[in-house]
Short mmCIF file of C-alpha atoms in Angstrom, two decimals:
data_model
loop_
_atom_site.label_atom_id
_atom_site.label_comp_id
_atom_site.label_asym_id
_atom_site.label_seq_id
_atom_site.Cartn_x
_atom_site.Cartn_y
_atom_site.Cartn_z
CA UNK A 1 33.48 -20.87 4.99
CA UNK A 2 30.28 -20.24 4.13
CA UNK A 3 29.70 -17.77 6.07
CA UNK A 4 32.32 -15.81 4.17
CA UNK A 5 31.17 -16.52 0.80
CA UNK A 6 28.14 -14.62 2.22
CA UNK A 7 29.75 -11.94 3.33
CA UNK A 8 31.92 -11.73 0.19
CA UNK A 9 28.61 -11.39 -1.83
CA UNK A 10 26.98 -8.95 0.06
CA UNK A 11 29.86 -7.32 0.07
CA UNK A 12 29.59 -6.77 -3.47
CA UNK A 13 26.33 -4.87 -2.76
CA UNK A 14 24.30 -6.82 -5.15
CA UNK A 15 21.30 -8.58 -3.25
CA UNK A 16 19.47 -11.50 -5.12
CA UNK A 17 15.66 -10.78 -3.84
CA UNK A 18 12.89 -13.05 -4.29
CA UNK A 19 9.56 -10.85 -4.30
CA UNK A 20 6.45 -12.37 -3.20
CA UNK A 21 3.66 -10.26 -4.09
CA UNK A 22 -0.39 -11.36 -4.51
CA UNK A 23 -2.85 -10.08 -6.88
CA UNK A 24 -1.61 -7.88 -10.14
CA UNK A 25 0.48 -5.18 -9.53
CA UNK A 26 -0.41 -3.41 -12.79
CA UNK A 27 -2.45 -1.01 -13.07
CA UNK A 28 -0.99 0.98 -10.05
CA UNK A 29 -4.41 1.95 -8.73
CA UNK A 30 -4.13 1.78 -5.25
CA UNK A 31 -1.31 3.13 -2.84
CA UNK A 32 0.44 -0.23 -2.03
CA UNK A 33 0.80 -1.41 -5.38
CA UNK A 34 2.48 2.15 -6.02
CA UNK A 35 4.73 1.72 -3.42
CA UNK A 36 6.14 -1.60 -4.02
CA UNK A 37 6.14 -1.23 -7.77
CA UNK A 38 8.22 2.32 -7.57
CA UNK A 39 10.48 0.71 -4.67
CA UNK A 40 10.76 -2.55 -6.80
CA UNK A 41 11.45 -0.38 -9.97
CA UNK A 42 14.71 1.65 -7.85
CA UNK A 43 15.75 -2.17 -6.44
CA UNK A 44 16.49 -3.86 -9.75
CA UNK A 45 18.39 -0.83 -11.19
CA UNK A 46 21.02 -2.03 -8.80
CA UNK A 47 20.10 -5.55 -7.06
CA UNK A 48 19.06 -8.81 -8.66
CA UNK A 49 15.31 -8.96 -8.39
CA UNK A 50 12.90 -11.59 -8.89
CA UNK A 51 8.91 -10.68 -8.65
CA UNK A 52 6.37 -13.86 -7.99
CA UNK A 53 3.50 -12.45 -9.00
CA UNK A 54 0.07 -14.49 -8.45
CA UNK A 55 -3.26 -13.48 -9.39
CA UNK A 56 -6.71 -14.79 -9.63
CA UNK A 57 -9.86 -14.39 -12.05
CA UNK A 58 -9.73 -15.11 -15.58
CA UNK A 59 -5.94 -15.12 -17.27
CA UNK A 60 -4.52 -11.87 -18.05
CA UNK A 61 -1.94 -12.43 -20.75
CA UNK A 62 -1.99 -8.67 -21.27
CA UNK A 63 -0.94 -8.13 -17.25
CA UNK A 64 1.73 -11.17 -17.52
CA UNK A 65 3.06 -9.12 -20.88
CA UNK A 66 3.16 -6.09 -19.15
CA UNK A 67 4.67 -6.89 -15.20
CA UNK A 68 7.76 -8.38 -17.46
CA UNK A 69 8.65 -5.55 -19.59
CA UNK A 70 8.10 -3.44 -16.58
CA UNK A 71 10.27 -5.59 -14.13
CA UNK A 72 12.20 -8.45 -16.22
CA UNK A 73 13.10 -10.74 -13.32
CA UNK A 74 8.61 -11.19 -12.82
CA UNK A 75 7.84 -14.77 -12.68
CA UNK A 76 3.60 -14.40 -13.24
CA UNK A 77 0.93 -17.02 -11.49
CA UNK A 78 -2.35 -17.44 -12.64
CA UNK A 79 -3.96 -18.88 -9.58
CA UNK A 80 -7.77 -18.97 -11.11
CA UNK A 81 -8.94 -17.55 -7.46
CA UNK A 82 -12.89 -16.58 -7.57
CA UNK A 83 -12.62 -12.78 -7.98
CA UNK A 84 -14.16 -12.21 -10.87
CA UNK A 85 -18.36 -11.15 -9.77
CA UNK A 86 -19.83 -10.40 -6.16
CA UNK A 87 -21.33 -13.75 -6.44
CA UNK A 88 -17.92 -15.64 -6.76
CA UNK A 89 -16.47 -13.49 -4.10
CA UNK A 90 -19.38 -13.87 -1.60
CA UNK A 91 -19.04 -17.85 -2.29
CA UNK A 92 -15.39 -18.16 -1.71
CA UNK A 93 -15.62 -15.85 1.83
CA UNK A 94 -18.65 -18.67 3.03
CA UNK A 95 -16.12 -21.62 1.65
CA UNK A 96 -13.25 -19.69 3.83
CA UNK A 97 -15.02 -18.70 6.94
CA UNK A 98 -14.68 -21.77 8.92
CA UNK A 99 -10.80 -21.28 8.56
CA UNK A 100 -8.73 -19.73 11.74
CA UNK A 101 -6.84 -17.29 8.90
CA UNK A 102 -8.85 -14.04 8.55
CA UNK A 103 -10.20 -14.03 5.11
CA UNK A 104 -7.78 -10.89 3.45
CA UNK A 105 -4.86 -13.99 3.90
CA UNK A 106 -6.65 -16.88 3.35
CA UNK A 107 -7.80 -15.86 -0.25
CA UNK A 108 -4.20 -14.87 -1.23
CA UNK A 109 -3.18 -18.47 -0.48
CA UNK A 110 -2.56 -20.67 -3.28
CA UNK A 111 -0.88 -24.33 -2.76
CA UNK A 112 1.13 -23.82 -5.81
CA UNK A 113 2.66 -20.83 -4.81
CA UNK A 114 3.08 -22.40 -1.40
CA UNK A 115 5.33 -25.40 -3.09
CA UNK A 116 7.43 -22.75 -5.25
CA UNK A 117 7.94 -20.66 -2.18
CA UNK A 118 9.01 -23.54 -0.32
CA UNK A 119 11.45 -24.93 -2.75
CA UNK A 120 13.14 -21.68 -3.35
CA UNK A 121 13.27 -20.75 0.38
CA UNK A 122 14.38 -24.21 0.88
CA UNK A 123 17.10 -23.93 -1.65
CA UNK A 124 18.59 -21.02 -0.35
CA UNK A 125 18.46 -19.55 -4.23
CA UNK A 126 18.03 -15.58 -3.24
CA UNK A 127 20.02 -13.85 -0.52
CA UNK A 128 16.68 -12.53 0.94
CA UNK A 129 12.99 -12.95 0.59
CA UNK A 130 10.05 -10.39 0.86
CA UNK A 131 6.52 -10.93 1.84
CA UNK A 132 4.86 -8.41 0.09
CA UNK A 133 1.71 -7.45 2.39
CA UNK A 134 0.34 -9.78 5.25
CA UNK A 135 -1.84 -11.50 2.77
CA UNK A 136 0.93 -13.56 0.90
CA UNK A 137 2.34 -14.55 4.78
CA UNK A 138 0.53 -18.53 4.61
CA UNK A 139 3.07 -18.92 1.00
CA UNK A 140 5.81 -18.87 3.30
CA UNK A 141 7.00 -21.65 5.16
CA UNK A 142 7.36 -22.34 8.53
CA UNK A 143 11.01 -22.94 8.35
CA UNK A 144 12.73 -19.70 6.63
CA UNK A 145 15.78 -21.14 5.60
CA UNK A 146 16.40 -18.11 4.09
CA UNK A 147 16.43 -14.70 5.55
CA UNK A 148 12.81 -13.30 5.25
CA UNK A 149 11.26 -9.64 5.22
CA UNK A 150 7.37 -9.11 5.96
CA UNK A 151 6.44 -5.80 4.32
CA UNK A 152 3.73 -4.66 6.49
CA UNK A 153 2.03 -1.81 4.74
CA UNK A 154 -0.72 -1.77 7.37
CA UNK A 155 -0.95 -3.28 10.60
CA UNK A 156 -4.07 -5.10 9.59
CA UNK A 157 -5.81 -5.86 12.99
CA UNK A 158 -5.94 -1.69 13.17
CA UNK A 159 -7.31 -1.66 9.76
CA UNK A 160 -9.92 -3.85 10.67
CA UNK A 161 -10.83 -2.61 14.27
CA UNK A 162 -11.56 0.93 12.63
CA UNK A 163 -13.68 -1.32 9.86
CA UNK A 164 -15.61 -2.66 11.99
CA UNK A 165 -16.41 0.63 13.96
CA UNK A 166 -17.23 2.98 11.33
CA UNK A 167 -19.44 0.27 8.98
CA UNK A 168 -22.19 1.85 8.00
CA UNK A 169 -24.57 -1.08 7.16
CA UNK A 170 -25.34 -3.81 9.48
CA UNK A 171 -23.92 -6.87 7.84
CA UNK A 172 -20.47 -5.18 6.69
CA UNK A 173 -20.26 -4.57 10.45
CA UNK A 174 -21.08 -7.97 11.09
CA UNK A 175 -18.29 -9.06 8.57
CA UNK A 176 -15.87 -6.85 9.76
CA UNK A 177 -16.04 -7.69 13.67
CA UNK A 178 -15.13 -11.47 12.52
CA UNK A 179 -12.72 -10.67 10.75
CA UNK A 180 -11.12 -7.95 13.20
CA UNK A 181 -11.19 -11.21 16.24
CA UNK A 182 -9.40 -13.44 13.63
CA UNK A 183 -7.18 -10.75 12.46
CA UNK A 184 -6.51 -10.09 16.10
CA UNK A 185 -4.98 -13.65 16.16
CA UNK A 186 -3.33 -14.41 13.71
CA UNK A 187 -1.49 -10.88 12.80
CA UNK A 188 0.92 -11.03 16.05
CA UNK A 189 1.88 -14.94 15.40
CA UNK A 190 2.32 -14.37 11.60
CA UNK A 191 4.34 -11.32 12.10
CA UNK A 192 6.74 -12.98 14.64
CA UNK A 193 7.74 -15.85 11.86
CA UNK A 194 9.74 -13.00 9.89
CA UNK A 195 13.14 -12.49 10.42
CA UNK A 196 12.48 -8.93 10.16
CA UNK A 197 9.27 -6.14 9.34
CA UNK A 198 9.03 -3.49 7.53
CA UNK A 199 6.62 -1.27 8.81
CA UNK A 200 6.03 2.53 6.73
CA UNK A 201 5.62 4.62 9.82
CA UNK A 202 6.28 5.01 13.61
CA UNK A 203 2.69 4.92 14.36
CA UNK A 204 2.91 1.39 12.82
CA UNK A 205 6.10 0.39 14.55
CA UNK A 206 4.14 1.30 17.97
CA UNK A 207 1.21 -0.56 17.14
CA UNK A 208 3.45 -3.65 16.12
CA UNK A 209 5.39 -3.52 19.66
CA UNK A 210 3.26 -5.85 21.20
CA UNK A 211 3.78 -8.05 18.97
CA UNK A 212 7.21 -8.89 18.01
CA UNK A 213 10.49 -7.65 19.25
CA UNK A 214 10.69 -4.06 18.35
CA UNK A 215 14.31 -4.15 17.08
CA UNK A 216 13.33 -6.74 14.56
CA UNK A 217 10.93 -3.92 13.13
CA UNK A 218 12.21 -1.01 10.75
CA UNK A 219 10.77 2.19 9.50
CA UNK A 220 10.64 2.86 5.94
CA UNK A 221 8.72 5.82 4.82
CA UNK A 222 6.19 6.10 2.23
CA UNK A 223 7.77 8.35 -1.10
CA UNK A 224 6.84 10.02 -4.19
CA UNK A 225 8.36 10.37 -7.75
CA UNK A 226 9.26 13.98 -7.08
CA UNK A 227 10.07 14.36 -11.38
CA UNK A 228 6.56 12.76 -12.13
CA UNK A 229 4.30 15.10 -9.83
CA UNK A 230 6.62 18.18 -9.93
CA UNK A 231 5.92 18.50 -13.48
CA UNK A 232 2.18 19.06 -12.39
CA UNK A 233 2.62 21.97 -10.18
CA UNK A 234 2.69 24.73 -13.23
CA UNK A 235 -0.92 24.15 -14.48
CA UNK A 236 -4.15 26.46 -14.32
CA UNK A 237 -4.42 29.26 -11.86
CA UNK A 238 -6.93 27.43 -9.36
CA UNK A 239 -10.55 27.68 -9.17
CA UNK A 240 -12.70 27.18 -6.01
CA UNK A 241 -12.02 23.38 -7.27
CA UNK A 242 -11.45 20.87 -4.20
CA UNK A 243 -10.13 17.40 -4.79
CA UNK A 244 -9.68 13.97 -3.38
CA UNK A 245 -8.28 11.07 -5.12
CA UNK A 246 -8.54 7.06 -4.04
CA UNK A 247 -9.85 3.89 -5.44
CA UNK A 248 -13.09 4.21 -4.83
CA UNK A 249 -14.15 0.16 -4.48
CA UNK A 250 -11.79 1.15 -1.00
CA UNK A 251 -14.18 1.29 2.08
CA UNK A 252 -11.95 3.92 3.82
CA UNK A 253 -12.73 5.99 0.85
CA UNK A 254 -16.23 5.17 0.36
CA UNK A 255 -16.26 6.27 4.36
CA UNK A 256 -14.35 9.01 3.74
CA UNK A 257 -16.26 10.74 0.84
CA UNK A 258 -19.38 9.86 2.27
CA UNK A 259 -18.45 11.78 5.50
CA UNK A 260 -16.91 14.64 3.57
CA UNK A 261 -20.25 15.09 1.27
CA UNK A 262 -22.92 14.66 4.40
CA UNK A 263 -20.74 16.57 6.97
CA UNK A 264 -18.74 19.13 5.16
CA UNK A 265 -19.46 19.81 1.69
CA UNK A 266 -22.79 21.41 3.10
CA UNK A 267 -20.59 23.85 5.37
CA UNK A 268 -17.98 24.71 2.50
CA UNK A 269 -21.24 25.35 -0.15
CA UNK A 270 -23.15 27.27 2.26
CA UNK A 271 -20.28 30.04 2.20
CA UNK A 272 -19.07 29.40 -0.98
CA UNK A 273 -22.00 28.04 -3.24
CA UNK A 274 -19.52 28.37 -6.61
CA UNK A 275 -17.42 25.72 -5.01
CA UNK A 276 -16.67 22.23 -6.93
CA UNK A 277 -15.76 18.72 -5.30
CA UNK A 278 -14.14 16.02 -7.13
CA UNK A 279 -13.80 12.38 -6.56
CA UNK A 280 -11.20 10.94 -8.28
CA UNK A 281 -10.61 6.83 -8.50
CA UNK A 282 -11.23 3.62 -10.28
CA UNK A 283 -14.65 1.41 -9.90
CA UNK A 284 -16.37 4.09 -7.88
CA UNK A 285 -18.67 2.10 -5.72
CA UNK A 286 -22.58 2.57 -5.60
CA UNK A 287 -22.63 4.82 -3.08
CA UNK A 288 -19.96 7.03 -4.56
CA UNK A 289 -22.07 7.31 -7.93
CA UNK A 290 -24.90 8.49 -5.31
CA UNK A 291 -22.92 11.39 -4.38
CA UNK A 292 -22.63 13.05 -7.45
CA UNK A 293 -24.57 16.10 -8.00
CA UNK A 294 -24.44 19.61 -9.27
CA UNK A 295 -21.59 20.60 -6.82
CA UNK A 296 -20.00 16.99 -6.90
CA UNK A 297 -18.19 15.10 -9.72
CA UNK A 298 -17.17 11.57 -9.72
CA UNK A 299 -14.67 10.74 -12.52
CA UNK A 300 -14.37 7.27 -12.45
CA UNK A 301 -11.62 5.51 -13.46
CA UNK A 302 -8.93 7.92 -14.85
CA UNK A 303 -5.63 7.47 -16.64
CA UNK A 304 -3.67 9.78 -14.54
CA UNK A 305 -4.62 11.84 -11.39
CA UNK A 306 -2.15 14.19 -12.83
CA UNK A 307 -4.66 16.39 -14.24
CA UNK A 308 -7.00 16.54 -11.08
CA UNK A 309 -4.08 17.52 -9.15
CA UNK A 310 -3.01 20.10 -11.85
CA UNK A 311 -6.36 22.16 -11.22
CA UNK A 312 -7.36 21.38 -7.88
CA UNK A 313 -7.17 24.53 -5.68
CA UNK A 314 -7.14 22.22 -2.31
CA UNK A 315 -6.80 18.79 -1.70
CA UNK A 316 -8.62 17.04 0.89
CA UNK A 317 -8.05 13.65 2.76
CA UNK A 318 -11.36 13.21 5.11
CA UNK A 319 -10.48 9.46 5.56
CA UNK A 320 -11.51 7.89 9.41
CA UNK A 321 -10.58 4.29 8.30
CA UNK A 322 -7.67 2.85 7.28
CA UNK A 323 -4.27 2.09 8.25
CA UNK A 324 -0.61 2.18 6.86
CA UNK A 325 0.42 5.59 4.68
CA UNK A 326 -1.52 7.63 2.19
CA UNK A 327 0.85 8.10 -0.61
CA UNK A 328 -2.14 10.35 -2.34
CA UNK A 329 -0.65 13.34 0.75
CA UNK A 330 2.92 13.51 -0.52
CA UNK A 331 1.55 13.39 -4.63
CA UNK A 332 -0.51 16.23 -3.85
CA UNK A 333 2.29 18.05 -1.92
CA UNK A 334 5.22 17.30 -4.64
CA UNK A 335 2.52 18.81 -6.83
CA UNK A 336 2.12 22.27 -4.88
CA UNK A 337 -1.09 21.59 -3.33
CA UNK A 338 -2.43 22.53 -0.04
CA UNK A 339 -3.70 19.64 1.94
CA UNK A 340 -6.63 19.28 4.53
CA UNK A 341 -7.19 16.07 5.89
CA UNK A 342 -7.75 14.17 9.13
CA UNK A 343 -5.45 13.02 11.90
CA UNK A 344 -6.02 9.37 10.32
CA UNK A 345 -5.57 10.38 6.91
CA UNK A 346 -2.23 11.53 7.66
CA UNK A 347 -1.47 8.92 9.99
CA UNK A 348 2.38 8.46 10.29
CA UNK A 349 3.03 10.62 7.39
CA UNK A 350 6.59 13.51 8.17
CA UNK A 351 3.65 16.13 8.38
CA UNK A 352 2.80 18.87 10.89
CA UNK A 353 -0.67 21.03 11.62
CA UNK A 354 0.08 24.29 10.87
CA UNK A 355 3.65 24.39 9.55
CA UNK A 356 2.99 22.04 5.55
CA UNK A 357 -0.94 20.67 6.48
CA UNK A 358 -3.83 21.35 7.92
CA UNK A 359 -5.48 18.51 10.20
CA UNK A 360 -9.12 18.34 11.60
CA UNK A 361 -11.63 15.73 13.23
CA UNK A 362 -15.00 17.20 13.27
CA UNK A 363 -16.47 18.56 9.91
CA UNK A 364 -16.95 22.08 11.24
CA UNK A 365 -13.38 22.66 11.43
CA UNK A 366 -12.47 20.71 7.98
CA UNK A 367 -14.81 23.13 6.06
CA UNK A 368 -13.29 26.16 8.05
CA UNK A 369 -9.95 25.09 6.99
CA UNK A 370 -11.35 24.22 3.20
CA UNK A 371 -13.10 27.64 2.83
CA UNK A 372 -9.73 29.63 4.23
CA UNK A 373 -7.43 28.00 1.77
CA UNK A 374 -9.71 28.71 -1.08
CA UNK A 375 -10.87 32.09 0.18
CA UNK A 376 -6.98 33.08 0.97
CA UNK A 377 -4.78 33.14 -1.75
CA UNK A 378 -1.87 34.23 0.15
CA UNK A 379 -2.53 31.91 2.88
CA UNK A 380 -2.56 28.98 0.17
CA UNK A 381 0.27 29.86 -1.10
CA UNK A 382 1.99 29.57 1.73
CA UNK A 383 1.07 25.90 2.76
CA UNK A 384 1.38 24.98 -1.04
CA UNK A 385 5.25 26.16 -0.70
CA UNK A 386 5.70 24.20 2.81
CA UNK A 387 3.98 21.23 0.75
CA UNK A 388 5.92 21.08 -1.71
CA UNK A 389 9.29 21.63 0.76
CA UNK A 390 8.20 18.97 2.77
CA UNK A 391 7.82 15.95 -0.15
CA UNK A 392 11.22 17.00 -1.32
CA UNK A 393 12.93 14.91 1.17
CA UNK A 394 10.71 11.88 0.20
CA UNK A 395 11.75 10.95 -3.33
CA UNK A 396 11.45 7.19 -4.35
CA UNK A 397 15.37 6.96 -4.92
CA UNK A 398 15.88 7.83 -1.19
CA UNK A 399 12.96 5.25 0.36
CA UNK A 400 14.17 2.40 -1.56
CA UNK A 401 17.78 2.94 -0.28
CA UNK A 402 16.88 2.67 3.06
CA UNK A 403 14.41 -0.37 2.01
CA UNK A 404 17.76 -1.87 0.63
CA UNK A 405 19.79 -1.18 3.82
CA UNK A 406 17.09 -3.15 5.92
CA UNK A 407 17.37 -6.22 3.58
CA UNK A 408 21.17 -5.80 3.69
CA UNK A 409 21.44 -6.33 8.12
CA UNK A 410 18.75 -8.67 7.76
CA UNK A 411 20.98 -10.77 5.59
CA UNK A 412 23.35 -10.51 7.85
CA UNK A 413 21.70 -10.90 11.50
CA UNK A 414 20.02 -13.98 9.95
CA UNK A 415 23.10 -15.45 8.39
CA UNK A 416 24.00 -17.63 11.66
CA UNK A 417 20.50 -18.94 11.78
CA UNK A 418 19.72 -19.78 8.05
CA UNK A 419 23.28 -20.83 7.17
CA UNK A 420 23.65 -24.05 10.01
CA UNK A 421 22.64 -26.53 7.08
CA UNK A 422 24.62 -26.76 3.55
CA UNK A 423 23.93 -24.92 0.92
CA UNK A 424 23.34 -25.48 -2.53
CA UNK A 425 25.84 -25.82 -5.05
CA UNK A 426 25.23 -22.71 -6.93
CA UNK A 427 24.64 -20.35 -3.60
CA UNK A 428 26.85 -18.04 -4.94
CA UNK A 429 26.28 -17.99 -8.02
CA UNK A 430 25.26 -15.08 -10.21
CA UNK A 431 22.68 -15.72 -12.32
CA UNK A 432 19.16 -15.91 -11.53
CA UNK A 433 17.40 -19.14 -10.19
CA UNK A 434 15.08 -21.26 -11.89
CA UNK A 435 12.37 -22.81 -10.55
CA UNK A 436 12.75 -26.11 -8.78
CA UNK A 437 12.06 -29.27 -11.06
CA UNK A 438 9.02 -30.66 -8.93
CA UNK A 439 7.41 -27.14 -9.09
CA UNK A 440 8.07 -26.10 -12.60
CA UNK A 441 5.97 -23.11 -13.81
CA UNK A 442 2.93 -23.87 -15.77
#
């Protein structure tokens, strides 16, 4: 019987989804909290959506204001984690280091949100639940009495290997090759507790295959908001202006710009000494702020990268760390831009050399690409056209369907599993849960 009361709900189409996402999502500074805020925004026009969001630092009634009128099912956390100076950061990753979990989870772990979690999993009150990122993974419980989706927007234990090999200073090395050997352990176990992953590429799903049953991992693609950066693509005639955009607190980017600026920018100026490089992105880090110069800008924190990507003549992606999906590659497309960047940059992205992009590994060939594109205006025009052809097919409206369609057959190839004890009284009912009595919200 209760197995068709499921059924009959699902059937309806309308999936009650408990979101489990650490740290703010607002503002949508980086790439992930883009993606799950736009694919969260396209879920609750048409499913029943609860957001758990928990954050640490100081209290942000401002945020907690904000993540409600943006998504009105947000349920908001303030965990009072250390992450407010270097010094309280630094202190917390000594307190943490003697634990087994790699330090990127173990500071996303909150024993409140673990007791929540638990209840509501418990309780069977949603139809499905998403781990948002590896990091939230120790809220969840070890039994998943409801069906569970791990959003994997990296695989982490790549992230970290290409860390810890590109480093630049001794002790961030250091750092990173613990944290790689703990990641290595714990990534493959944690991801195998899920009922299903969602990985964002194919490169992804590959590097996950090892680990857990490669049916029980899907592919859903990193989008765009077509309307958004469309309305971008009628700005200035070009200059010689090249651009990249990123947080800039982000080691990959730090890497990245750093590489671009010692290895390339020389080439591209020595040919084309008029030429301009911007670095867009919050909290630029101290060695970004080095880089600026006569020929390079660094913005800072902006409001919008619209404007950046309005007069850029070429965008460039030098990254050599990282993992996951740059969502900055389709922007810049749906904008009309021509793109150079490297094979990891683009890493598992519906892109081709040649035919919408432009892909190099050693800095000779970047700057030969850089200097054609803004040398060539009929050359540039073609891969802006292929560009913008290409992000067509990736609109926000079309990823989150498919998102929707995973959390769908997970709820039913769980079912079985999570449905052998009784349910609660108001499983089927429509309206949204509240939190359990012995973990009401503060």
């Amino acid at each position: 019987m209760q197995l068709i009361r499921r059924a009959l709900l699902v059937g309806l189409d309308i999936v009650r989804i408990l979101w489990v996402k650490g740290g703010k999502l607002l503002p949508t500074d980086t790439g992930g909290k883009l993606r799950t805020l736009n694919i969260l925004r396209q879920l609750a026009a048409e499913h029943q959506v609860t957001l758990l969001s928990y954050y640490g630092g100081h209290r942000d009634l401002a945020y907690e204001r904000k993540i409600v009128c943006e998504l009105p099912g947000t349920i908001t956390v303030h965990t009072a984690a250390p992450d407010v100076t270097l010094l309280e950061r630094v202190l917390d990753y000594l307190r943490r280091l003697p634990s087994s979990a790699p330090y990127a989870v173990s500071k996303f772990t909150d024993s409140r949100v673990q007791r929540r979690v638990a209840a509501w999993i418990a309780e069977r009150c949603f139809d499905v639940a998403v781990c948002d990122f590896l990091c939230a993974s120790l809220n969840f419980p070890a039994d998943l009495a409801t069906p569970t989706v791990l959003f994997q927007h990296n695989v982490e234990s790549v992230l970290w290997r290409r860390k810890a090999r590109h480093e630049a200073r001794w002790l961030d090395r250091v750092i990173a090759k613990i944290e790689l050997a703990k990641m290595a352990r714990y990534e493959p176990a944690a991801v195998r507790r899920f009922h299903h992953v969602i990985a964002v590429s194919e490169q992804d799903r590959e590097q996950m295959m090892p680990m857990v049953d490669p049916a029980r991992v899907s592919i859903v693609p990193t989008g765009v908001d077509l309307e958004l950066f469309r309305s971008a693509k009628n700005g200035r005639p070009p200059s010689q202006l090249v651009v990249f955009t990123g947080s800039m607190d982000w080691e990959a980017n730090i890497d990245g710009v750093e590489y671009f600026c010692r290895e390339v920018w020389p080439r591209i100026m020595a040919v084309l000494p008029e030429a301009r490089f911007r670095i867009v992105g919050r909290d630029p880090h101290p060695r970004v702020r080095k880089l600026a110069c006569e020929s390079v800008e660094v913005t800072g924190t902006v409001p919008s990268v619209l404007e950046h990507l309005r007069e850029a003549a070429v965008f460039v992606v030098p990254l050599r760390i990282g993992g996951g999906t740059r969502l900055k590659i389709y922007e810049a497309m749906a904008t009309g831009k021509a793109v150079v960047s490297t094979s990891v940059g683009a890493e598992g992205l519906d892109v081709q050399h040649e035919r919408d992009i432009l892909l190099a590994d050693d800095p000779a060939t970047f700057a030969e690409y850089v200097v054609r594109l803004l040398r060539d205006a009929e050359i540039r025009g073609h891969y802006e056209s292929a560009a913008a052809e290409r992000a067509r097919h990736y609109d926000w409206s079309v990823v989150t369907e498919r998102f929707a369609e995973v959390l769908r057959k997970t709820i039913a190839s769980a079912a079985p599993a999570v449905l052998c004890s009784p349910q609660p009284r108001d499983e089927v009912s429509g309206a949204r849960p509240a939190a359990p009595k012995d973990v009401a919200l503060e």
